[in-house]
Amino acid sequence: MSQSQCGVSDRLFTIRYKCDDQSHLIIKEADTCLKCTTKDCNYFCPSDVYEWEKKLKITTVAYENCIECGTCRIACPSDNIHWVYPKGGYGITYKYG
Ligand code: SF4
Ligand code: SF4
């Protein structure tokens, strides 16, 4: 392999996450989720952050798994998710190498 070619391991990156004790993702209105028939958030999030809890009738938010892709800012049909970046120093860091 020539030196100009990159091996797979060169392209891999590691993910480091420093977890805040407060969620940066907030469900605005529990009632809106209750009425939501499609529960889109259970499907569009690549990190499975949102899950409809049938017994409690709430959407649970595993914010510590969020990779900050931003999809849930626009993909909830009822605009029912308040999304901000984690506070400075918290959240995800992508490190190439
Ligand atoms: S967050 Fe949005 S998509 Fe998810 S259950 Fe609530 S209203 Fe539906
Ligand atoms: S920003 Fe992306 S990874 Fe994080 S909760 Fe929203 S959809 Fe999931």
PDB file of C-alpha atoms and ligand atoms in Angstrom:
ATOM      1  CA  MET A   1       0.000   0.000   0.000  1.00  0.00           C
ATOM      2  CA  SER A   2       1.373   3.383  -0.911  1.00  0.00           C
ATOM      3  CA  GLN A   3       1.813   6.002   1.741  1.00  0.00           C
ATOM      4  CA  SER A   4      -0.921   8.129   0.211  1.00  0.00           C
ATOM      5  CA  GLN A   5      -3.521   5.433   0.841  1.00  0.00           C
ATOM      6  CA  CYS A   6      -5.384   5.494   4.126  1.00  0.00           C
ATOM      7  CA  GLY A   7      -6.172   2.349   6.021  1.00  0.00           C
ATOM      8  CA  VAL A   8      -9.567   1.898   7.646  1.00  0.00           C
ATOM      9  CA  SER A   9      -8.052   2.425  11.040  1.00  0.00           C
ATOM     10  CA  ASP A  10      -6.890   5.863   9.919  1.00  0.00           C
ATOM     11  CA  ARG A  11     -10.458   6.873   9.248  1.00  0.00           C
ATOM     12  CA  LEU A  12     -11.896   5.571  12.449  1.00  0.00           C
ATOM     13  CA  PHE A  13     -12.551   8.044  15.170  1.00  0.00           C
ATOM     14  CA  THR A  14     -13.200   7.635  18.792  1.00  0.00           C
ATOM     15  CA  ILE A  15     -16.075   9.208  20.623  1.00  0.00           C
ATOM     16  CA  ARG A  16     -15.660  10.628  24.050  1.00  0.00           C
ATOM     17  CA  TYR A  17     -18.638  11.740  26.041  1.00  0.00           C
ATOM     18  CA  LYS A  18     -18.713  13.742  29.214  1.00  0.00           C
ATOM     19  CA  CYS A  19     -22.124  13.477  30.740  1.00  0.00           C
ATOM     20  CA  ASP A  20     -23.955  16.347  32.375  1.00  0.00           C
ATOM     21  CA  ASP A  21     -26.397  15.546  35.161  1.00  0.00           C
ATOM     22  CA  GLN A  22     -29.037  17.673  33.430  1.00  0.00           C
ATOM     23  CA  SER A  23     -30.618  16.785  30.126  1.00  0.00           C
ATOM     24  CA  HIS A  24     -30.020  19.094  27.159  1.00  0.00           C
ATOM     25  CA  LEU A  25     -33.124  17.534  25.560  1.00  0.00           C
ATOM     26  CA  ILE A  26     -36.508  18.422  27.007  1.00  0.00           C
ATOM     27  CA  ILE A  27     -39.936  17.143  26.052  1.00  0.00           C
ATOM     28  CA  LYS A  28     -42.033  20.313  26.084  1.00  0.00           C
ATOM     29  CA  GLU A  29     -45.513  18.874  26.737  1.00  0.00           C
ATOM     30  CA  ALA A  30     -46.150  15.315  27.965  1.00  0.00           C
ATOM     31  CA  ASP A  31     -49.741  15.578  26.717  1.00  0.00           C
ATOM     32  CA  THR A  32     -48.542  16.180  23.172  1.00  0.00           C
ATOM     33  CA  CYS A  33     -46.636  12.893  23.245  1.00  0.00           C
ATOM     34  CA  LEU A  34     -49.681  11.137  24.654  1.00  0.00           C
ATOM     35  CA  LYS A  35     -51.732  12.299  21.667  1.00  0.00           C
ATOM     36  CA  CYS A  36     -48.962  11.650  19.153  1.00  0.00           C
ATOM     37  CA  THR A  37     -49.970   8.624  17.097  1.00  0.00           C
ATOM     38  CA  THR A  38     -46.739   8.109  15.159  1.00  0.00           C
ATOM     39  CA  LYS A  39     -44.074   8.414  17.895  1.00  0.00           C
ATOM     40  CA  ASP A  40     -41.575   9.406  15.210  1.00  0.00           C
ATOM     41  CA  CYS A  41     -38.855  10.122  17.774  1.00  0.00           C
ATOM     42  CA  ASN A  42     -38.697   6.415  18.575  1.00  0.00           C
ATOM     43  CA  TYR A  43     -37.473   5.836  15.013  1.00  0.00           C
ATOM     44  CA  PHE A  44     -35.563   8.848  13.727  1.00  0.00           C
ATOM     45  CA  CYS A  45     -32.971   9.109  16.480  1.00  0.00           C
ATOM     46  CA  PRO A  46     -29.821   7.189  15.495  1.00  0.00           C
ATOM     47  CA  SER A  47     -28.942   6.697  19.163  1.00  0.00           C
ATOM     48  CA  ASP A  48     -32.315   5.454  20.405  1.00  0.00           C
ATOM     49  CA  VAL A  49     -32.572   8.321  22.854  1.00  0.00           C
ATOM     50  CA  TYR A  50     -36.385   8.466  22.802  1.00  0.00           C
ATOM     51  CA  GLU A  51     -38.643   5.645  23.810  1.00  0.00           C
ATOM     52  CA  TRP A  52     -42.368   5.577  24.437  1.00  0.00           C
ATOM     53  CA  GLU A  53     -42.915   4.081  27.892  1.00  0.00           C
ATOM     54  CA  LYS A  54     -46.308   2.433  27.591  1.00  0.00           C
ATOM     55  CA  LYS A  55     -46.978   1.885  31.280  1.00  0.00           C
ATOM     56  CA  LEU A  56     -46.090   5.419  32.337  1.00  0.00           C
ATOM     57  CA  LYS A  57     -47.430   6.956  29.108  1.00  0.00           C
ATOM     58  CA  ILE A  58     -44.419   9.201  28.693  1.00  0.00           C
ATOM     59  CA  THR A  59     -41.539   9.555  26.266  1.00  0.00           C
ATOM     60  CA  THR A  60     -38.337   8.720  28.081  1.00  0.00           C
ATOM     61  CA  VAL A  61     -35.170  10.578  27.098  1.00  0.00           C
ATOM     62  CA  ALA A  62     -31.783   8.839  27.431  1.00  0.00           C
ATOM     63  CA  TYR A  63     -29.968  12.131  26.793  1.00  0.00           C
ATOM     64  CA  GLU A  64     -26.606  10.662  27.747  1.00  0.00           C
ATOM     65  CA  ASN A  65     -26.669   8.651  24.491  1.00  0.00           C
ATOM     66  CA  CYS A  66     -27.205  11.695  22.251  1.00  0.00           C
ATOM     67  CA  ILE A  67     -24.577  12.177  19.533  1.00  0.00           C
ATOM     68  CA  GLU A  68     -25.826  15.730  18.798  1.00  0.00           C
ATOM     69  CA  CYS A  69     -26.869  15.071  15.214  1.00  0.00           C
ATOM     70  CA  GLY A  70     -29.653  17.647  15.550  1.00  0.00           C
ATOM     71  CA  THR A  71     -32.368  15.574  13.875  1.00  0.00           C
ATOM     72  CA  CYS A  72     -34.846  15.908  16.704  1.00  0.00           C
ATOM     73  CA  ARG A  73     -34.788  19.708  16.337  1.00  0.00           C
ATOM     74  CA  ILE A  74     -36.758  19.338  13.139  1.00  0.00           C
ATOM     75  CA  ALA A  75     -38.172  15.822  13.013  1.00  0.00           C
ATOM     76  CA  CYS A  76     -40.784  15.812  15.772  1.00  0.00           C
ATOM     77  CA  PRO A  77     -44.026  16.525  13.885  1.00  0.00           C
ATOM     78  CA  SER A  78     -45.339  18.570  16.826  1.00  0.00           C
ATOM     79  CA  ASP A  79     -42.105  20.461  17.511  1.00  0.00           C
ATOM     80  CA  ASN A  80     -42.298  19.029  21.009  1.00  0.00           C
ATOM     81  CA  ILE A  81     -38.594  18.626  21.735  1.00  0.00           C
ATOM     82  CA  HIS A  82     -36.533  21.479  23.135  1.00  0.00           C
ATOM     83  CA  TRP A  83     -32.938  20.934  21.982  1.00  0.00           C
ATOM     84  CA  VAL A  84     -29.822  22.798  22.938  1.00  0.00           C
ATOM     85  CA  TYR A  85     -26.173  21.887  22.786  1.00  0.00           C
ATOM     86  CA  PRO A  86     -24.885  20.467  26.069  1.00  0.00           C
ATOM     87  CA  LYS A  87     -23.280  23.049  28.321  1.00  0.00           C
ATOM     88  CA  GLY A  88     -19.636  23.891  27.640  1.00  0.00           C
ATOM     89  CA  GLY A  89     -17.348  21.024  28.504  1.00  0.00           C
ATOM     90  CA  TYR A  90     -20.127  18.459  28.372  1.00  0.00           C
ATOM     91  CA  GLY A  91     -21.393  16.352  25.506  1.00  0.00           C
ATOM     92  CA  ILE A  92     -19.639  14.570  22.734  1.00  0.00           C
ATOM     93  CA  THR A  93     -16.148  14.954  21.329  1.00  0.00           C
ATOM     94  CA  TYR A  94     -15.043  13.275  18.116  1.00  0.00           C
ATOM     95  CA  LYS A  95     -11.372  12.543  18.085  1.00  0.00           C
ATOM     96  CA  TYR A  96      -9.729  11.351  14.892  1.00  0.00           C
ATOM     97  CA  GLY A  97      -6.761   9.112  15.103  1.00  0.00           C
TER      98      GLY A  97
HETATM   99  S1  SF4 B   1     -41.494  13.849  21.034  1.00  0.00           S
HETATM  100 FE1  SF4 B   1     -42.683  14.309  19.184  1.00  0.00          FE
HETATM  101  S2  SF4 B   1     -42.576  12.451  17.915  1.00  0.00           S
HETATM  102 FE2  SF4 B   1     -41.965  11.896  19.989  1.00  0.00          FE
HETATM  103  S3  SF4 B   1     -43.861  11.133  20.935  1.00  0.00           S
HETATM  104 FE3  SF4 B   1     -43.636  13.296  21.474  1.00  0.00          FE
HETATM  105  S4  SF4 B   1     -44.794  14.413  19.948  1.00  0.00           S
HETATM  106 FE4  SF4 B   1     -44.460  12.342  19.129  1.00  0.00          FE
HETATM  107  S1  SF4 B   2     -29.730  15.216  18.457  1.00  0.00           S
HETATM  108 FE1  SF4 B   2     -29.743  13.298  17.214  1.00  0.00          FE
HETATM  109  S2  SF4 B   2     -28.822  11.761  18.561  1.00  0.00           S
HETATM  110 FE2  SF4 B   2     -29.415  13.476  19.859  1.00  0.00          FE
HETATM  111  S3  SF4 B   2     -31.443  12.970  20.609  1.00  0.00           S
HETATM  112 FE3  SF4 B   2     -31.713  14.223  18.751  1.00  0.00          FE
HETATM  113  S4  SF4 B   2     -31.930  12.743  17.069  1.00  0.00           S
HETATM  114 FE4  SF4 B   2     -31.046  11.642  18.828  1.00  0.00          FE
END
